Coordinates of C-alpha atoms and ligand atoms in Angstrom, one line a residue:
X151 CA 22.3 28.5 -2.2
X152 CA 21.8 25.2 -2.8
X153 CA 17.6 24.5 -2.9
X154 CA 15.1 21.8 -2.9
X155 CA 11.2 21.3 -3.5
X156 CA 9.0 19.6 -0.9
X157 CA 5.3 19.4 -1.2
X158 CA 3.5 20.4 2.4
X159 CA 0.2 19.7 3.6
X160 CA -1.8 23.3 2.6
X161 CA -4.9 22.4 4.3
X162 CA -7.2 19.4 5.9
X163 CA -9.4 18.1 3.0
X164 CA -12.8 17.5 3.6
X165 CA -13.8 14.9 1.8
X166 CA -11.6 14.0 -1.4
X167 CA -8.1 15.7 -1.5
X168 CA -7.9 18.5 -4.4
X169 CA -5.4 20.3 -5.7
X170 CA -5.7 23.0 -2.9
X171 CA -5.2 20.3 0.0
X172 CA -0.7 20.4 -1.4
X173 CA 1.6 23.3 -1.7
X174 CA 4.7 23.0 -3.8
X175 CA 7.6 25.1 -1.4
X176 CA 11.2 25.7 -2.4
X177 CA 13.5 25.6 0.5
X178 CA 17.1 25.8 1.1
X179 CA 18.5 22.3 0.9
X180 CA 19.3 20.9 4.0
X181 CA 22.9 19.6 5.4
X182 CA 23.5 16.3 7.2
X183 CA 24.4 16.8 10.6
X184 CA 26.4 14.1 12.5
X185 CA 25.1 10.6 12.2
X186 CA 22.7 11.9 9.4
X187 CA 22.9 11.4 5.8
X188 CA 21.2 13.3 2.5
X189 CA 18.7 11.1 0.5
X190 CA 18.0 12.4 -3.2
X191 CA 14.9 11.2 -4.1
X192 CA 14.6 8.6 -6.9
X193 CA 11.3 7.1 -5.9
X194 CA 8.6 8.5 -3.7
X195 CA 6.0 5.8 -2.0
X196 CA 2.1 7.6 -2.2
X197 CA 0.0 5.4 0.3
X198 CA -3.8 5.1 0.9
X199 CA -3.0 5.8 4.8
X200 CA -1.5 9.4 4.1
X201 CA -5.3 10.4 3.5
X202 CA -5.3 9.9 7.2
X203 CA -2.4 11.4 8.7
X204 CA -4.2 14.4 6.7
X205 CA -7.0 14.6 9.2
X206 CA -7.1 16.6 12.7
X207 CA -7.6 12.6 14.1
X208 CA -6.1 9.7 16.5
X209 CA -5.5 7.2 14.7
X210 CA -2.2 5.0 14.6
X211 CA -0.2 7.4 12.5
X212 CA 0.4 10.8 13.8
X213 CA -1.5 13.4 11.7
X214 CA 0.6 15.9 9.3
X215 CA 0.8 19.7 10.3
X216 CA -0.9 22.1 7.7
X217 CA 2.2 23.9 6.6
X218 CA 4.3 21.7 6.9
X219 CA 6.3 18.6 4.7
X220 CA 4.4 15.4 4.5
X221 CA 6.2 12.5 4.9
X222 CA 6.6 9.2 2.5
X223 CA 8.1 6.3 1.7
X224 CA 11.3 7.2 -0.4
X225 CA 13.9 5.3 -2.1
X226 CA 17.1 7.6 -2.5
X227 CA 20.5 8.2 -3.3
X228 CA 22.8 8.9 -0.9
X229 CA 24.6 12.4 -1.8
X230 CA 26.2 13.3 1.2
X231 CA 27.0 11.1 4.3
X232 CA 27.8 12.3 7.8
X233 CA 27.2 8.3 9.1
X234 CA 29.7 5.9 9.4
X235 CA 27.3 3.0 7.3
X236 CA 26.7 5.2 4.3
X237 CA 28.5 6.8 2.1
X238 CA 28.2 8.7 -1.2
X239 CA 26.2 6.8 -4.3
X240 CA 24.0 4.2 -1.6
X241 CA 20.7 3.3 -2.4
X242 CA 18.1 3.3 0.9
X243 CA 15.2 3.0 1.6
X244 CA 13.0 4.6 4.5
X245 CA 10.1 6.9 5.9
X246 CA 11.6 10.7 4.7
X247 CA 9.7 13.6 3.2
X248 CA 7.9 14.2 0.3
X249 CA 10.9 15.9 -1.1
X250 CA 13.4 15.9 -3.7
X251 CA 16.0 16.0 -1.5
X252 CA 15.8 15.1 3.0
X253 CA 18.3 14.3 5.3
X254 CA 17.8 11.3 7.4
X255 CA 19.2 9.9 10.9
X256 CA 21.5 7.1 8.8
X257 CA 19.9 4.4 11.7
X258 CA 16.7 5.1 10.3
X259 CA 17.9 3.8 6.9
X260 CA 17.4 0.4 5.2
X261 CA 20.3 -0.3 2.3
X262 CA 18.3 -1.5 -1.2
X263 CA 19.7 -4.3 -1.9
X264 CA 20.0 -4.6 -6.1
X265 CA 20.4 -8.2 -6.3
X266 CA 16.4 -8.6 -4.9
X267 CA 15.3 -7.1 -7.9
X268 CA 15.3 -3.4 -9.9
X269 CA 15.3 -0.4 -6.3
X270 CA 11.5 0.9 -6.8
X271 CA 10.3 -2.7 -5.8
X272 CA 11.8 -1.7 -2.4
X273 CA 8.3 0.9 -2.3
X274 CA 6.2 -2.0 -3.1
X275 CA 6.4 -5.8 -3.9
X276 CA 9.6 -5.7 -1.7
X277 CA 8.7 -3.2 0.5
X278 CA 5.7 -2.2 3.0
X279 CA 2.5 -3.5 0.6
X280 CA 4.5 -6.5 -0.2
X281 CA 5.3 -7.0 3.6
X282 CA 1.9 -6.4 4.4
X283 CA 0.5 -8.3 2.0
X284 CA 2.8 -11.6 3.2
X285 CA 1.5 -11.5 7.1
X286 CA -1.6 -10.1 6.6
X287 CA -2.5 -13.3 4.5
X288 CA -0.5 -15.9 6.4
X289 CA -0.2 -14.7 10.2
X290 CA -3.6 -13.0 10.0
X291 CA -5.6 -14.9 7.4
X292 CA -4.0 -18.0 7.3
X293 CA -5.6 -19.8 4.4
X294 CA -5.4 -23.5 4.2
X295 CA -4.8 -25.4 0.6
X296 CA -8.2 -25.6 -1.2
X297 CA -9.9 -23.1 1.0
X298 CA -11.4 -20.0 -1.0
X299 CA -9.9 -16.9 -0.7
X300 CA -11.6 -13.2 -1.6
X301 CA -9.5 -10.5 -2.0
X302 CA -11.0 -6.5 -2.5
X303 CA -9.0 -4.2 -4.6
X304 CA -7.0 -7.4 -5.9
X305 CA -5.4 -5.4 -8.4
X306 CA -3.9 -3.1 -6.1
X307 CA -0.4 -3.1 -4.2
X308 CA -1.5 -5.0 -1.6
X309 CA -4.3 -6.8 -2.9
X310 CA -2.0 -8.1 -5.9
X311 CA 0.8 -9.9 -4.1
X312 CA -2.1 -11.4 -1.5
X313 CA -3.9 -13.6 -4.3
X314 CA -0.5 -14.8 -5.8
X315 CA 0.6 -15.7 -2.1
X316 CA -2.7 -17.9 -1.3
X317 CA -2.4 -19.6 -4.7
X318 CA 0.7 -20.6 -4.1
X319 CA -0.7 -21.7 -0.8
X320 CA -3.0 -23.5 -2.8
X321 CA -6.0 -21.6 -2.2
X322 CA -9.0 -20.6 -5.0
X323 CA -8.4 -16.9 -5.2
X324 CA -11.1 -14.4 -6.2
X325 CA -10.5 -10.6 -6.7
X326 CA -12.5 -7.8 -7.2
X327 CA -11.1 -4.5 -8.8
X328 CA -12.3 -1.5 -10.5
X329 CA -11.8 -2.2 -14.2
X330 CA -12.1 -5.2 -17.0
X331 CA -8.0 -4.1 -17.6
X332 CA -7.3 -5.0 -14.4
X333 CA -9.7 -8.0 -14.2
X334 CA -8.0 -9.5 -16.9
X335 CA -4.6 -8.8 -15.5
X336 CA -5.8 -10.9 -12.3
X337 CA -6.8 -13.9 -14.3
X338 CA -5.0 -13.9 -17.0
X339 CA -1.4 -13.0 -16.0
X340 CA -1.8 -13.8 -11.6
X341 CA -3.3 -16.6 -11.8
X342 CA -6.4 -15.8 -10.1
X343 CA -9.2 -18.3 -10.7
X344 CA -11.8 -15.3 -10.9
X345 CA -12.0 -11.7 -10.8
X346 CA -14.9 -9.5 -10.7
X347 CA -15.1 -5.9 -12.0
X348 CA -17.5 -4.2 -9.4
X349 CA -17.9 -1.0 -10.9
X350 CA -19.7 -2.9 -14.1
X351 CA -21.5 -5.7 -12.0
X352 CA -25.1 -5.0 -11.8
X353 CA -25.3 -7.5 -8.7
X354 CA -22.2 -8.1 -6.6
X355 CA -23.6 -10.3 -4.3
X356 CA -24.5 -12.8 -7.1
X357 CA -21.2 -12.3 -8.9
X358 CA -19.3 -13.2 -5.6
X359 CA -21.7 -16.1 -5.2
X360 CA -21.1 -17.5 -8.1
X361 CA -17.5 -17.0 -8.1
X362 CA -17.6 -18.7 -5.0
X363 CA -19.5 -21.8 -4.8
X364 CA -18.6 -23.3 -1.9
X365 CA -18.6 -20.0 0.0
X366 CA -15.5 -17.8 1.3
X367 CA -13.2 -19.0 3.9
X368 CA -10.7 -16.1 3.8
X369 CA -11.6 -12.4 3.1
X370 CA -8.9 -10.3 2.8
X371 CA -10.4 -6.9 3.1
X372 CA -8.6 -3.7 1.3
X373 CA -11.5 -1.5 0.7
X374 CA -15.3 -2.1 3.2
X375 CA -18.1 -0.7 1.9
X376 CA -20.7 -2.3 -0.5
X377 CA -18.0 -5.1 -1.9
X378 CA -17.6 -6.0 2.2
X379 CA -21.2 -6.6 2.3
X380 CA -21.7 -8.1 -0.5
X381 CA -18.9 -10.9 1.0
X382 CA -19.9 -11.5 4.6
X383 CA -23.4 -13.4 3.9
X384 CA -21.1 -15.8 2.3
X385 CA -18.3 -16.4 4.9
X386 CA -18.1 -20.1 5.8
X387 CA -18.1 -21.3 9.1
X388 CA -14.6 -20.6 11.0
X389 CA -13.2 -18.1 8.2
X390 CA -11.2 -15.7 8.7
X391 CA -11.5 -11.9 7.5
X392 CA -8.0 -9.8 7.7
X393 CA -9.0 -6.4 7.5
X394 CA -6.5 -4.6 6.1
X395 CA -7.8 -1.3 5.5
X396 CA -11.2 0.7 4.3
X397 CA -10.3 2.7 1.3
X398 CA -13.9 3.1 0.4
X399 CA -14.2 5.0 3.8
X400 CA -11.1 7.4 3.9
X401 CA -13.2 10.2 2.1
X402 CA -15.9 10.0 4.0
X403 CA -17.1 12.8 6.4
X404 CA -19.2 11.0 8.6
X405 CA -19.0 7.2 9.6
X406 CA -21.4 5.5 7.3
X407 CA -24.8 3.6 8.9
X408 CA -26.3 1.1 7.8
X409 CA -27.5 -2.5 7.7
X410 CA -25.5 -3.8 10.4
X411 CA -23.9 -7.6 9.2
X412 CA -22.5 -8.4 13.1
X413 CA -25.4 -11.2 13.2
X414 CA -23.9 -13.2 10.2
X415 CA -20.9 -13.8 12.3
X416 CA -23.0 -16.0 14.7
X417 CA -23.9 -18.4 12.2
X418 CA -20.1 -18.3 10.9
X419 CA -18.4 -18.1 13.4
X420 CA -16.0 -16.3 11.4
X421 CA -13.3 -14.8 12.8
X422 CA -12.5 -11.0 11.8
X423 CA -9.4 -9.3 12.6
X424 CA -7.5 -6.0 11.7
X425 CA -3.8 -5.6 11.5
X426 CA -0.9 -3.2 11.3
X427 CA 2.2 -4.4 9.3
X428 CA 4.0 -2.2 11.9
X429 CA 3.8 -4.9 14.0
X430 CA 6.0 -7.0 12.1
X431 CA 9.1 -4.8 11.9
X432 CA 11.1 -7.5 13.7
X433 CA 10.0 -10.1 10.9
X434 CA 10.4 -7.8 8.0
X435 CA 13.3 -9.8 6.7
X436 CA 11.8 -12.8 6.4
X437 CA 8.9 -11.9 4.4
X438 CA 11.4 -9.6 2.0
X439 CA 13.2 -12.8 1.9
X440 CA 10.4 -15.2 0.7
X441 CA 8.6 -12.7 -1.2
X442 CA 12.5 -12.0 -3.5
X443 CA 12.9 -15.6 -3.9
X444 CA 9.3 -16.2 -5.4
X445 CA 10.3 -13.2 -7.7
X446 CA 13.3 -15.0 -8.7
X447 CA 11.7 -18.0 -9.3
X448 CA 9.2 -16.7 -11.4
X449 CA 6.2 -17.3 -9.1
X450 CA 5.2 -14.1 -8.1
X451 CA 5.1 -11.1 -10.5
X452 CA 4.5 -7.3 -9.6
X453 CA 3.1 -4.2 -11.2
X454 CA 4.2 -0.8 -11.4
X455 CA 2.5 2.7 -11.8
X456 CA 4.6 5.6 -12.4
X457 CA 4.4 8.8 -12.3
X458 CA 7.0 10.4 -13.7
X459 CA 8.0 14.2 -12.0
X460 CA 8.1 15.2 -8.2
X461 CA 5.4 18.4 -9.3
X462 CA 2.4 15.4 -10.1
X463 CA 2.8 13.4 -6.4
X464 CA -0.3 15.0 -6.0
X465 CA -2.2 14.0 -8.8
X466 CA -0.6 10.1 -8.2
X467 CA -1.8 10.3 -4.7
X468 CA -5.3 11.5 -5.3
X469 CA -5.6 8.8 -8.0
X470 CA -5.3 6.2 -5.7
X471 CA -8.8 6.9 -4.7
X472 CA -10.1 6.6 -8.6
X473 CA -8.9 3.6 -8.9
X474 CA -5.6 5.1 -11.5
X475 CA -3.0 2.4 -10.8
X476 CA -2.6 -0.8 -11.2
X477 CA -0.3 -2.9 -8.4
X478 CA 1.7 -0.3 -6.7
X479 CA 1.5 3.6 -7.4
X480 CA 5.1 5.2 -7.0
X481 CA 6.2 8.8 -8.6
X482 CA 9.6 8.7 -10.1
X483 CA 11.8 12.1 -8.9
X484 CA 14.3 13.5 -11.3
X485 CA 15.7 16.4 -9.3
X486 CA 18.6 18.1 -9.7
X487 CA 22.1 17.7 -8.0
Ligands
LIG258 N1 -3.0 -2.6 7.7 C1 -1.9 -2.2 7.2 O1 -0.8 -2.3 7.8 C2 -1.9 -1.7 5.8 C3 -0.7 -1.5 5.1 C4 -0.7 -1.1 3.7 C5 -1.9 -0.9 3.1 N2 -3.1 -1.0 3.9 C6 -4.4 -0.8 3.2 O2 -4.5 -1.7 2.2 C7 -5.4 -1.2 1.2 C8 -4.6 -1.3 -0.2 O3 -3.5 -0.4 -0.1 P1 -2.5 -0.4 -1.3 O4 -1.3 0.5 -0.9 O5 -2.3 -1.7 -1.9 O6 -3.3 0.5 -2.4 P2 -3.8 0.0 -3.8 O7 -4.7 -1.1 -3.6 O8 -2.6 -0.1 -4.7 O9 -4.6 1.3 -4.3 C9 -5.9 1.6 -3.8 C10 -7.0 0.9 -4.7 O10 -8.2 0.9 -3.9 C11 -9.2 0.9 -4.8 N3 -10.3 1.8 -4.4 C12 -10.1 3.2 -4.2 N4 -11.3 3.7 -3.8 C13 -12.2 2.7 -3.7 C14 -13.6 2.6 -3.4 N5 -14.3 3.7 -3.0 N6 -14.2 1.4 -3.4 C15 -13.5 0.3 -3.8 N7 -12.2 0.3 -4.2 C16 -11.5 1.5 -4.1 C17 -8.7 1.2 -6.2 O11 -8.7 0.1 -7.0 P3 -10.1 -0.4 -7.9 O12 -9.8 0.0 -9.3 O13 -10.2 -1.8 -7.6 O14 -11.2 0.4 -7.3 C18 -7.3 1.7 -6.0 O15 -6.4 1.3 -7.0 C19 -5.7 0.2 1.6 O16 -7.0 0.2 2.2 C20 -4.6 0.6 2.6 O17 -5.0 1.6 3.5 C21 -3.1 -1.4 5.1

């Protein structure tokens, strides 16, 4: 009997994931049934949001089942194809399992196209962080040539792609991130005009300040928390805050008080806005478009952090939350056929 591993949800963390909140099952591998193909798992996608689908919560992703496969971003091979757009050797792209091996509805799938660049890019520069990172800035943020931009976990998947994108809008880009290696990386290889290491900085607020002389007109917001209040006092008037996600709250087991920063808005006028790159599945091709030709032409580069072997997802995963990769975090499967 043919087998494969998947890892399933164990149990609902409370707090930070351990090594208890995954279980490593061996299952019989599945069989394609019409219109369905089987994916062999090159890449697997580990995401800030799957901390969430691993609480009991409503939220816009439905939460996990304890005992059962979690899912996650895959790039694959097809090995068997039971759908007339597919066949045998394809590289896709979509939502499976976290699995070495998961059969798919083939509609479901998204070919990689080779030419836009080597496949795991399709997890991350060229896939959902990348997409997300090219509306939230310009549909949500939409910084204007000159303006200042601030950028939270710059160094991440996201966060990475965002500050190239606003200086090539022409923007002043500023990052934080979580270490003087990736600081430098910012600066010195992106482009950015600044980038502050929060962890070390004995004052945030002044470091952002300073950084930022004549105040923030777009905050691009990864993480809330302390660096979030350190940037609000110095939103200009009219900016605009995109707030992408909270990673500095996804732990957390109560909502955190305290000072409340709503009043600052007044005086800005600043307007503040979350957003879901769900909502721009119908425009996903455009943005893979732009963001592939600013790869080609040498105006946008990407980072990759892998982790090789399907039995340490969990480890990549729960790194996310110390602050382990730099640009995006992908595990690279080696099953067997
Ligand atoms: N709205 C959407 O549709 C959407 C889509 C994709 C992602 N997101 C959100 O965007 C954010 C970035 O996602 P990503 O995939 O690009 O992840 P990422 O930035 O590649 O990885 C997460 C990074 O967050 C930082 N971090 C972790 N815990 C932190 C804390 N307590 N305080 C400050 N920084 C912390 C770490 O970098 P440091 O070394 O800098 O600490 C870590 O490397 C996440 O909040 C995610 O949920 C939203």
């Amino acid at each position: 009997m043919a087998t494969t591993r998947q890892w399933h949800l164990a149990s609902r963390p409370v707090g930070e994931p351990t090594h208890d909140t995954f279980e490593l099952v061996t299952v019989e591998r599945p069989e394609p049934a019409d219109g369905e193909v089987l994916v062999k798992t090159l890449y697997q996608s580990v995401d800030p949001y799957m901390r969430g689908r691993m609480r009991n919560a409503e939220s816009y992703a439905e939460p996990w089942d304890v005992g059962e496969p979690m899912q996650a971003g895959v790039v694959g091979e097809v090995v068997d194809s039971k759908y007339d757009g597919l066949e045998e050797g394809d590289i896709v792209t979509g939502t499976l399992l976290w699995a070495e091996h998961a059969v798919a509805d083939g509609d479901e799938l998204r070919q990689v196209n080779p030419d836009h660049g080597p496949i795991s890019t399709a997890l991350g520069v060229l896939g959902m962080p990348g997409v997300t990172a090219y509306f939230g800035l310009l549909d949500v943020a939409e910084p204007n040539p000159g303006e200042t931009v601030v950028i939270s976990a710059g160094a991440g998947a996201v966060g990475s792609v965002v500050g190239q994108l606003a200086r090539l809008n022409g923007a002043r880009v500023i990052g934080t991130a979580g270490s003087d290696e990736k600081a430098a990386w910012l600066t010195d290889d992106l482009g950015f005009d600044a980038a502050i290491n929060y962890k070390t900085t004995d004052d945030l607020a002044a470091a952002i300040a300073e950084a930022c002389p004549d105040g923030i007109d777009v905050y691009f917001d990864n993480v809330g928390g302390p660096i979030t209040d350190a940037v609000w006092p110095l939103l200009n008037v009219r900016s605009r805050v995109a707030v992408c996600g909270q990673i500095s709250m996804y732990n957390a087991t109560e909502t955190p008080t305290g000072p409340r920063k709503l009043a600052q808005l007044i005086q800005s006028r600043a307007r503040v806005e979350g957003f879901l790159v769900s909502d721009y599945e119908h425009r996903w091709g455009e943005a893979l478009d732009q963001l592939s030709t600013f790869i080609r032409e040498d105006e946008l580069q990407y980072r990759e952090t892998v982790t090789e072997g399907f039995e340490n997802a969990p480890d990549a995963f729960m790194g996310l939350f110390e602050g382990e990769n730099i640009g995006k975090q992908l595990v690279k499967v080696d099953a067997d056929d």
